[in-house]
mmCIF file of C-alpha atoms in Angstrom:
data_model
loop_
_atom_site.group_PDB
_atom_site.id
_atom_site.type_symbol
_atom_site.label_atom_id
_atom_site.label_comp_id
_atom_site.label_asym_id
_atom_site.label_seq_id
_atom_site.Cartn_x
_atom_site.Cartn_y
_atom_site.Cartn_z
ATOM 1 C CA MET A 250 -24.823 54.114 -34.409
ATOM 2 C CA TYR A 251 -24.686 51.688 -31.372
ATOM 3 C CA GLY A 252 -25.225 48.097 -30.827
ATOM 4 C CA VAL A 253 -26.493 46.341 -28.174
ATOM 5 C CA GLY A 254 -24.939 43.113 -26.824
ATOM 6 C CA VAL A 255 -26.588 40.395 -24.094
ATOM 7 C CA ASP A 256 -24.959 37.395 -22.919
ATOM 8 C CA ILE A 257 -27.320 35.622 -21.085
ATOM 9 C CA GLY A 258 -25.493 33.159 -19.002
ATOM 10 C CA GLY A 259 -26.668 30.586 -16.202
ATOM 11 C CA THR A 260 -26.218 32.948 -13.382
ATOM 12 C CA LYS A 261 -25.723 36.418 -14.535
ATOM 13 C CA ILE A 262 -26.831 38.424 -17.826
ATOM 14 C CA MET A 263 -24.091 40.653 -19.101
ATOM 15 C CA ILE A 264 -25.358 43.682 -21.151
ATOM 16 C CA LEU A 265 -23.034 46.070 -23.101
ATOM 17 C CA ILE A 266 -23.709 48.870 -25.390
ATOM 18 C CA ALA A 267 -20.555 49.708 -28.143
ATOM 19 C CA ASP A 268 -20.128 51.844 -30.995
ATOM 20 C CA GLN A 269 -18.862 50.515 -34.138
ATOM 21 C CA ALA A 270 -15.128 50.999 -32.936
ATOM 22 C CA GLY A 271 -15.870 48.107 -30.374
ATOM 23 C CA GLU A 272 -15.966 51.149 -27.715
ATOM 24 C CA ILE A 273 -17.846 49.850 -24.697
ATOM 25 C CA ILE A 274 -19.974 52.913 -23.820
ATOM 26 C CA PHE A 275 -21.942 51.148 -21.150
ATOM 27 C CA ARG A 276 -22.206 47.939 -19.430
ATOM 28 C CA LYS A 277 -24.043 46.232 -16.399
ATOM 29 C CA LYS A 278 -24.104 42.919 -14.984
ATOM 30 C CA VAL A 279 -27.245 41.716 -13.271
ATOM 31 C CA ASN A 280 -28.817 38.562 -11.863
ATOM 32 C CA THR A 281 -29.957 36.024 -14.894
ATOM 33 C CA SER A 282 -33.465 35.293 -15.788
ATOM 34 C CA GLY A 283 -35.468 33.302 -18.398
ATOM 35 C CA GLU A 284 -38.016 35.916 -18.539
ATOM 36 C CA PHE A 285 -38.429 38.254 -21.634
ATOM 37 C CA ASP A 286 -40.096 40.823 -19.894
ATOM 38 C CA VAL A 287 -37.382 40.842 -17.236
ATOM 39 C CA ILE A 288 -34.521 40.793 -19.853
ATOM 40 C CA SER A 289 -36.090 43.326 -22.079
ATOM 41 C CA GLY A 290 -36.820 45.578 -18.775
ATOM 42 C CA HIS A 291 -33.135 45.330 -18.081
ATOM 43 C CA ILE A 292 -32.110 46.552 -21.620
ATOM 44 C CA THR A 293 -34.322 49.302 -21.590
ATOM 45 C CA GLU A 294 -32.805 50.423 -18.256
ATOM 46 C CA CYS A 295 -29.395 50.564 -19.593
ATOM 47 C CA LEU A 296 -30.590 52.442 -22.766
ATOM 48 C CA ARG A 297 -31.943 55.001 -20.708
ATOM 49 C CA ALA A 298 -28.935 55.115 -18.140
ATOM 50 C CA ALA A 299 -26.459 55.528 -21.119
ATOM 51 C CA ALA A 300 -28.676 58.038 -22.845
ATOM 52 C CA ILE A 301 -29.066 56.156 -26.035
ATOM 53 C CA SER A 302 -32.344 56.170 -27.680
ATOM 54 C CA LEU A 303 -33.413 52.823 -29.837
ATOM 55 C CA ASP A 304 -33.214 54.967 -33.056
ATOM 56 C CA GLN A 305 -29.251 54.977 -32.412
ATOM 57 C CA VAL A 306 -29.168 51.367 -32.104
ATOM 58 C CA ALA A 307 -28.148 49.555 -35.375
ATOM 59 C CA ALA A 308 -28.845 46.091 -34.037
ATOM 60 C CA MET A 309 -29.241 43.563 -30.864
ATOM 61 C CA GLY A 310 -27.253 40.408 -30.428
ATOM 62 C CA PHE A 311 -28.090 37.780 -27.753
ATOM 63 C CA GLY A 312 -25.801 35.033 -26.712
ATOM 64 C CA VAL A 313 -27.417 32.319 -24.854
ATOM 65 C CA PRO A 314 -26.174 29.148 -22.840
ATOM 66 C CA GLY A 315 -27.117 26.347 -25.303
ATOM 67 C CA ILE A 316 -27.976 25.147 -28.871
ATOM 68 C CA ALA A 317 -29.334 28.051 -30.823
ATOM 69 C CA ASN A 318 -30.615 28.215 -34.669
ATOM 70 C CA SER A 319 -28.596 31.573 -35.558
ATOM 71 C CA GLU A 320 -30.369 31.606 -38.913
ATOM 72 C CA GLU A 321 -33.817 31.428 -37.847
ATOM 73 C CA GLY A 322 -33.757 32.911 -34.524
ATOM 74 C CA THR A 323 -34.702 30.291 -32.338
ATOM 75 C CA VAL A 324 -33.182 28.625 -29.367
ATOM 76 C CA ILE A 325 -33.525 24.715 -29.469
ATOM 77 C CA GLU A 326 -32.352 24.151 -26.232
ATOM 78 C CA ALA A 327 -31.134 26.117 -23.185
ATOM 79 C CA PRO A 328 -31.375 24.051 -20.154
ATOM 80 C CA ALA A 329 -29.852 26.427 -17.615
ATOM 81 C CA LEU A 330 -33.088 29.187 -18.811
ATOM 82 C CA GLN A 331 -35.434 25.827 -19.350
ATOM 83 C CA TRP A 332 -35.930 27.062 -22.885
ATOM 84 C CA ASN A 333 -36.994 24.368 -25.437
ATOM 85 C CA HIS A 334 -37.514 25.410 -29.113
ATOM 86 C CA VAL A 335 -38.108 29.143 -27.979
ATOM 87 C CA PRO A 336 -38.916 31.718 -31.337
ATOM 88 C CA PHE A 337 -36.320 34.085 -29.633
ATOM 89 C CA ARG A 338 -36.276 36.987 -32.319
ATOM 90 C CA GLU A 339 -40.014 36.848 -32.514
ATOM 91 C CA ARG A 340 -40.412 36.872 -28.659
ATOM 92 C CA MET A 341 -37.723 39.852 -28.498
ATOM 93 C CA GLN A 342 -38.922 41.680 -31.397
ATOM 94 C CA ARG A 343 -42.336 42.413 -29.549
ATOM 95 C CA TYR A 344 -39.956 44.768 -27.081
ATOM 96 C CA PHE A 345 -37.626 46.343 -29.605
ATOM 97 C CA ASP A 346 -38.525 47.069 -33.039
ATOM 98 C CA LYS A 347 -34.821 46.309 -34.170
ATOM 99 C CA PRO A 348 -32.938 43.616 -36.354
ATOM 100 C CA ILE A 349 -32.089 40.946 -33.181
ATOM 101 C CA PHE A 350 -30.084 37.803 -33.745
ATOM 102 C CA VAL A 351 -29.068 35.021 -31.420
ATOM 103 C CA ASP A 352 -26.360 32.786 -31.003
ATOM 104 C CA ASN A 353 -24.601 29.998 -29.125
ATOM 105 C CA ASP A 354 -22.758 32.007 -25.835
ATOM 106 C CA VAL A 355 -19.757 30.454 -26.949
ATOM 107 C CA ASN A 356 -19.859 31.042 -30.656
ATOM 108 C CA CYS A 357 -20.741 34.684 -29.904
ATOM 109 C CA ALA A 358 -17.461 34.943 -27.595
ATOM 110 C CA ALA A 359 -15.360 33.612 -30.531
ATOM 111 C CA LEU A 360 -16.904 36.792 -32.546
ATOM 112 C CA GLY A 361 -15.897 38.935 -29.468
ATOM 113 C CA GLU A 362 -12.326 37.559 -29.482
ATOM 114 C CA ARG A 363 -11.811 38.348 -33.126
ATOM 115 C CA TRP A 364 -13.385 41.847 -33.274
ATOM 116 C CA ILE A 365 -11.355 43.215 -30.202
ATOM 117 C CA GLY A 366 -10.022 40.280 -28.179
ATOM 118 C CA SER A 367 -7.277 37.603 -28.435
ATOM 119 C CA ALA A 368 -8.141 36.520 -32.252
ATOM 120 C CA ARG A 369 -7.812 39.723 -33.710
ATOM 121 C CA ASN A 370 -7.158 39.240 -37.653
ATOM 122 C CA SER A 371 -7.025 35.402 -36.883
ATOM 123 C CA ASN A 372 -9.458 33.342 -39.252
ATOM 124 C CA ASP A 373 -8.811 30.327 -37.802
ATOM 125 C CA PHE A 374 -8.908 29.564 -34.090
ATOM 126 C CA VAL A 375 -10.362 27.869 -31.112
ATOM 127 C CA VAL A 376 -12.112 29.007 -27.936
ATOM 128 C CA VAL A 377 -12.633 26.728 -24.881
ATOM 129 C CA ALA A 378 -14.698 28.087 -22.204
ATOM 130 C CA ILE A 379 -14.260 26.671 -18.789
ATOM 131 C CA GLY A 380 -16.788 27.785 -16.567
ATOM 132 C CA THR A 381 -19.967 25.775 -14.741
ATOM 133 C CA GLY A 382 -19.814 23.637 -17.743
ATOM 134 C CA VAL A 383 -17.232 23.436 -20.721
ATOM 135 C CA GLY A 384 -18.158 24.511 -24.288
ATOM 136 C CA SER A 385 -16.062 25.676 -27.575
ATOM 137 C CA ALA A 386 -16.250 27.596 -30.401
ATOM 138 C CA ILE A 387 -14.659 26.470 -34.214
ATOM 139 C CA MET A 388 -13.485 29.603 -36.153
ATOM 140 C CA ALA A 389 -12.601 28.008 -39.429
ATOM 141 C CA ASN A 390 -11.419 30.160 -42.913
ATOM 142 C CA GLY A 391 -12.906 33.190 -41.060
ATOM 143 C CA SER A 392 -16.378 31.860 -40.118
ATOM 144 C CA LEU A 393 -18.068 29.778 -37.424
ATOM 145 C CA VAL A 394 -18.090 26.312 -37.742
ATOM 146 C CA LYS A 395 -21.887 25.261 -36.618
ATOM 147 C CA GLY A 396 -22.648 21.875 -37.390
ATOM 148 C CA ASN A 397 -25.496 19.818 -38.944
ATOM 149 C CA ASP A 398 -27.734 20.473 -36.152
ATOM 150 C CA TYR A 399 -25.788 23.743 -34.632
ATOM 151 C CA MET A 400 -23.890 21.382 -32.286
ATOM 152 C CA ALA A 401 -20.201 21.923 -33.590
ATOM 153 C CA GLY A 402 -18.086 22.579 -30.602
ATOM 154 C CA GLU A 403 -19.763 20.676 -27.829
ATOM 155 C CA VAL A 404 -16.486 19.534 -26.808
ATOM 156 C CA ALA A 405 -17.987 18.556 -23.003
ATOM 157 C CA TYR A 406 -18.994 15.348 -24.828
ATOM 158 C CA MET A 407 -15.248 14.258 -25.929
ATOM 159 C CA VAL A 408 -14.190 10.563 -24.989
ATOM 160 C CA VAL A 409 -10.998 9.031 -24.012
ATOM 161 C CA GLU A 410 -10.263 5.446 -23.690
ATOM 162 C CA GLN A 411 -10.511 5.144 -20.005
ATOM 163 C CA ASP A 412 -14.121 6.393 -20.365
ATOM 164 C CA VAL A 413 -15.012 3.475 -22.442
ATOM 165 C CA LEU A 414 -13.281 1.201 -19.990
ATOM 166 C CA ASP A 415 -15.145 2.315 -17.265
ATOM 167 C CA ASN A 416 -18.469 2.112 -19.052
ATOM 168 C CA ARG A 417 -19.140 5.930 -18.842
ATOM 169 C CA ALA A 418 -21.326 7.434 -21.339
ATOM 170 C CA ASN A 419 -22.964 10.583 -22.580
ATOM 171 C CA ALA A 420 -26.294 11.922 -22.508
ATOM 172 C CA PHE A 421 -28.018 15.265 -23.337
ATOM 173 C CA GLY A 422 -29.171 16.887 -20.326
ATOM 174 C CA ASP A 423 -26.339 15.426 -18.329
ATOM 175 C CA PHE A 424 -22.719 17.029 -17.809
ATOM 176 C CA GLY A 425 -20.479 15.735 -20.858
ATOM 177 C CA LEU A 426 -17.660 13.226 -19.792
ATOM 178 C CA PHE A 427 -14.879 15.806 -20.588
ATOM 179 C CA GLU A 428 -16.838 18.397 -18.573
ATOM 180 C CA LYS A 429 -16.886 16.332 -15.378
ATOM 181 C CA LYS A 430 -13.163 16.444 -15.346
ATOM 182 C CA ILE A 431 -12.529 20.276 -16.029
ATOM 183 C CA SER A 432 -15.146 22.309 -15.362
ATOM 184 C CA GLY A 433 -15.841 24.564 -12.654
ATOM 185 C CA VAL A 434 -18.236 22.331 -11.013
ATOM 186 C CA ALA A 435 -15.923 19.348 -11.457
ATOM 187 C CA LEU A 436 -12.988 21.116 -9.585
ATOM 188 C CA SER A 437 -15.231 22.323 -6.712
ATOM 189 C CA GLN A 438 -16.401 18.746 -5.997
ATOM 190 C CA HIS A 439 -12.948 18.497 -4.521
ATOM 191 C CA GLY A 440 -14.132 20.460 -1.688
ATOM 192 C CA THR A 441 -13.147 23.884 -2.601
ATOM 193 C CA LEU A 442 -13.963 26.489 -5.038
ATOM 194 C CA ALA A 443 -12.051 26.205 -8.128
ATOM 195 C CA HIS A 444 -10.377 29.278 -7.986
ATOM 196 C CA GLU A 445 -9.040 28.440 -4.229
ATOM 197 C CA LEU A 446 -7.794 25.379 -5.877
ATOM 198 C CA PHE A 447 -5.517 27.280 -8.101
ATOM 199 C CA GLU A 448 -4.232 29.561 -5.312
ATOM 200 C CA GLN A 449 -3.469 26.662 -3.113
ATOM 201 C CA TYR A 450 -1.507 25.024 -5.964
ATOM 202 C CA ALA A 451 0.083 28.777 -6.733
ATOM 203 C CA ARG A 452 1.447 28.504 -2.677
ATOM 204 C CA GLY A 453 2.659 24.842 -3.356
ATOM 205 C CA ASP A 454 -0.035 23.270 -1.131
ATOM 206 C CA GLU A 455 0.445 19.378 -1.489
ATOM 207 C CA LYS A 456 -3.231 18.105 -1.565
ATOM 208 C CA SER A 457 -3.919 20.566 -4.711
ATOM 209 C CA ILE A 458 -0.941 19.463 -6.882
ATOM 210 C CA PRO A 459 -2.273 16.435 -7.869
ATOM 211 C CA ILE A 460 -5.824 17.784 -8.792
ATOM 212 C CA ILE A 461 -4.288 20.696 -10.544
ATOM 213 C CA HIS A 462 -2.065 18.603 -12.708
ATOM 214 C CA GLN A 463 -5.191 16.235 -13.505
ATOM 215 C CA PHE A 464 -6.830 18.906 -14.504
ATOM 216 C CA VAL A 465 -3.934 20.123 -16.752
ATOM 217 C CA THR A 466 -3.624 16.482 -18.032
ATOM 218 C CA ASP A 467 -7.109 16.114 -19.235
ATOM 219 C CA LEU A 468 -7.550 19.813 -20.488
ATOM 220 C CA SER A 469 -4.203 19.424 -22.551
ATOM 221 C CA ILE A 470 -5.870 15.911 -23.758
ATOM 222 C CA GLY A 471 -8.855 17.761 -25.000
ATOM 223 C CA ILE A 472 -6.921 20.878 -26.809
ATOM 224 C CA ALA A 473 -4.027 18.517 -28.533
ATOM 225 C CA ASN A 474 -7.139 16.735 -29.882
ATOM 226 C CA MET A 475 -8.780 19.889 -31.496
ATOM 227 C CA VAL A 476 -5.563 21.216 -32.666
ATOM 228 C CA SER A 477 -4.729 17.860 -34.465
ATOM 229 C CA MET A 478 -8.115 17.797 -36.012
ATOM 230 C CA LEU A 479 -8.356 21.435 -36.832
ATOM 231 C CA ASN A 480 -4.863 23.048 -37.166
ATOM 232 C CA PRO A 481 -5.720 26.723 -35.228
ATOM 233 C CA GLN A 482 -3.857 29.455 -35.309
ATOM 234 C CA LYS A 483 -4.470 29.914 -31.746
ATOM 235 C CA VAL A 484 -6.634 28.305 -28.911
ATOM 236 C CA ILE A 485 -8.259 30.869 -26.772
ATOM 237 C CA LEU A 486 -9.349 30.257 -23.075
ATOM 238 C CA CYS A 487 -12.342 31.784 -21.488
ATOM 239 C CA GLY A 488 -14.914 31.325 -18.827
ATOM 240 C CA GLY A 489 -14.932 31.569 -15.203
ATOM 241 C CA VAL A 490 -11.952 28.856 -14.526
ATOM 242 C CA SER A 491 -9.936 30.930 -17.063
ATOM 243 C CA GLN A 492 -9.493 33.411 -14.667
ATOM 244 C CA SER A 493 -7.200 31.340 -12.303
ATOM 245 C CA LEU A 494 -5.072 29.774 -15.191
ATOM 246 C CA SER A 495 -2.163 32.104 -15.632
ATOM 247 C CA ALA A 496 -0.160 29.758 -13.114
ATOM 248 C CA VAL A 497 -0.520 26.567 -15.202
ATOM 249 C CA LEU A 498 -0.454 28.231 -18.821
ATOM 250 C CA GLU A 499 3.185 27.198 -19.437
ATOM 251 C CA LEU A 500 2.299 23.696 -18.170
ATOM 252 C CA ILE A 501 -0.737 23.461 -20.441
ATOM 253 C CA ARG A 502 1.317 24.938 -23.451
ATOM 254 C CA SER A 503 4.206 22.575 -22.607
ATOM 255 C CA THR A 504 1.626 19.236 -22.031
ATOM 256 C CA VAL A 505 -0.186 20.138 -25.608
ATOM 257 C CA ALA A 506 3.040 20.466 -27.357
ATOM 258 C CA SER A 507 4.132 16.966 -26.329
ATOM 259 C CA LEU A 508 0.784 15.410 -27.020
ATOM 260 C CA THR A 509 0.466 16.908 -30.710
ATOM 261 C CA PRO A 510 3.177 17.805 -33.232
ATOM 262 C CA ILE A 511 1.214 20.633 -34.700
ATOM 263 C CA PRO A 512 2.092 23.946 -33.464
ATOM 264 C CA THR A 513 -0.454 26.311 -32.219
ATOM 265 C CA THR A 514 -0.799 28.988 -29.655
ATOM 266 C CA ILE A 515 -2.763 28.897 -26.487
ATOM 267 C CA GLU A 516 -3.815 32.044 -24.898
ATOM 268 C CA LEU A 517 -5.776 33.308 -22.179
ATOM 269 C CA THR A 518 -8.859 35.513 -23.514
ATOM 270 C CA SER A 519 -7.838 39.437 -23.339
ATOM 271 C CA ILE A 520 -11.493 40.551 -23.109
ATOM 272 C CA GLY A 521 -12.851 38.303 -19.849
ATOM 273 C CA GLU A 522 -16.068 37.867 -18.966
ATOM 274 C CA GLU A 523 -17.450 40.368 -21.332
ATOM 275 C CA ALA A 524 -16.216 38.414 -24.510
ATOM 276 C CA GLY A 525 -19.878 36.943 -25.332
ATOM 277 C CA ALA A 526 -21.574 40.308 -24.790
ATOM 278 C CA ILE A 527 -19.048 41.851 -26.720
ATOM 279 C CA GLY A 528 -19.313 38.658 -28.901
ATOM 280 C CA ALA A 529 -23.139 39.483 -29.322
ATOM 281 C CA VAL A 530 -22.532 43.017 -30.521
ATOM 282 C CA ALA A 531 -20.060 41.983 -33.377
ATOM 283 C CA LEU A 532 -22.945 39.588 -34.048
ATOM 284 C CA ALA A 533 -25.343 42.047 -34.837
ATOM 285 C CA PHE A 534 -23.344 44.377 -36.363
ATOM 286 C CA GLU A 535 -21.913 41.860 -38.640
ATOM 287 C CA LYS A 536 -25.480 40.783 -39.875
ATOM 288 C CA VAL A 537 -26.433 44.139 -40.410
ATOM 289 C CA GLY A 538 -23.115 45.223 -42.192
ATOM 290 C CA VAL A 539 -21.960 47.651 -39.683
ATOM 291 C CA ILE A 540 -18.572 45.827 -39.435
#
């Protein structure tokens, strides 16, 4: 049997078809859309291209960039897709008469990391996704921590003393205070794309050094606080910006170690941009008891 995993991002949709062993049979990346007709059409095309019939699909999983009630199968809020209280499972089952599951995209990434990624065999870890924005997922005692309103892991809103002194505040629909320091959008406000900043830093460019050092400090404070609170075995960094972090990974590790005495391992994702879609397959398989 196969599982279909769909990571619906703010700019692209990643669709994967995988078997129970985590072997990816087919993958495709397309431009994003909030239209169910369009999303379902892409999935149908992928199944056709992979020569897999719907009868061979055990379940489908979806990751969304927002807050999802995974029990009810609804998307509470996904601003990038302009979704608000959308009955996701019900809508998608009009196209596919299959078990359908939905969760936050970073929660899915955590499931992907545990299934075939950097957190294999780990029951206590944190995933921090740094891309356009910033999010996290918390795996504790082998279960995802969801929170009272499915908002656990919204690290974008983390606050430090300087934020309070500067009268800065967090608000829904706005980038969070932590996000405004370390996201790809925040870094690009220095006049160059995030990945170019890290490339310049690696070459010893003097203008980029203080920017990247500030980024490392801000990120390390956030990670250290999460480590002190949760005592995870690992912290896994993923998302678009994480692809540029190899040059500063040791600096992040040493800075975090200086800020908290609680030990942890900090790693970059081993499954890259596919983590969310792989995790969406894992979500679907876990829910129907295939893995």
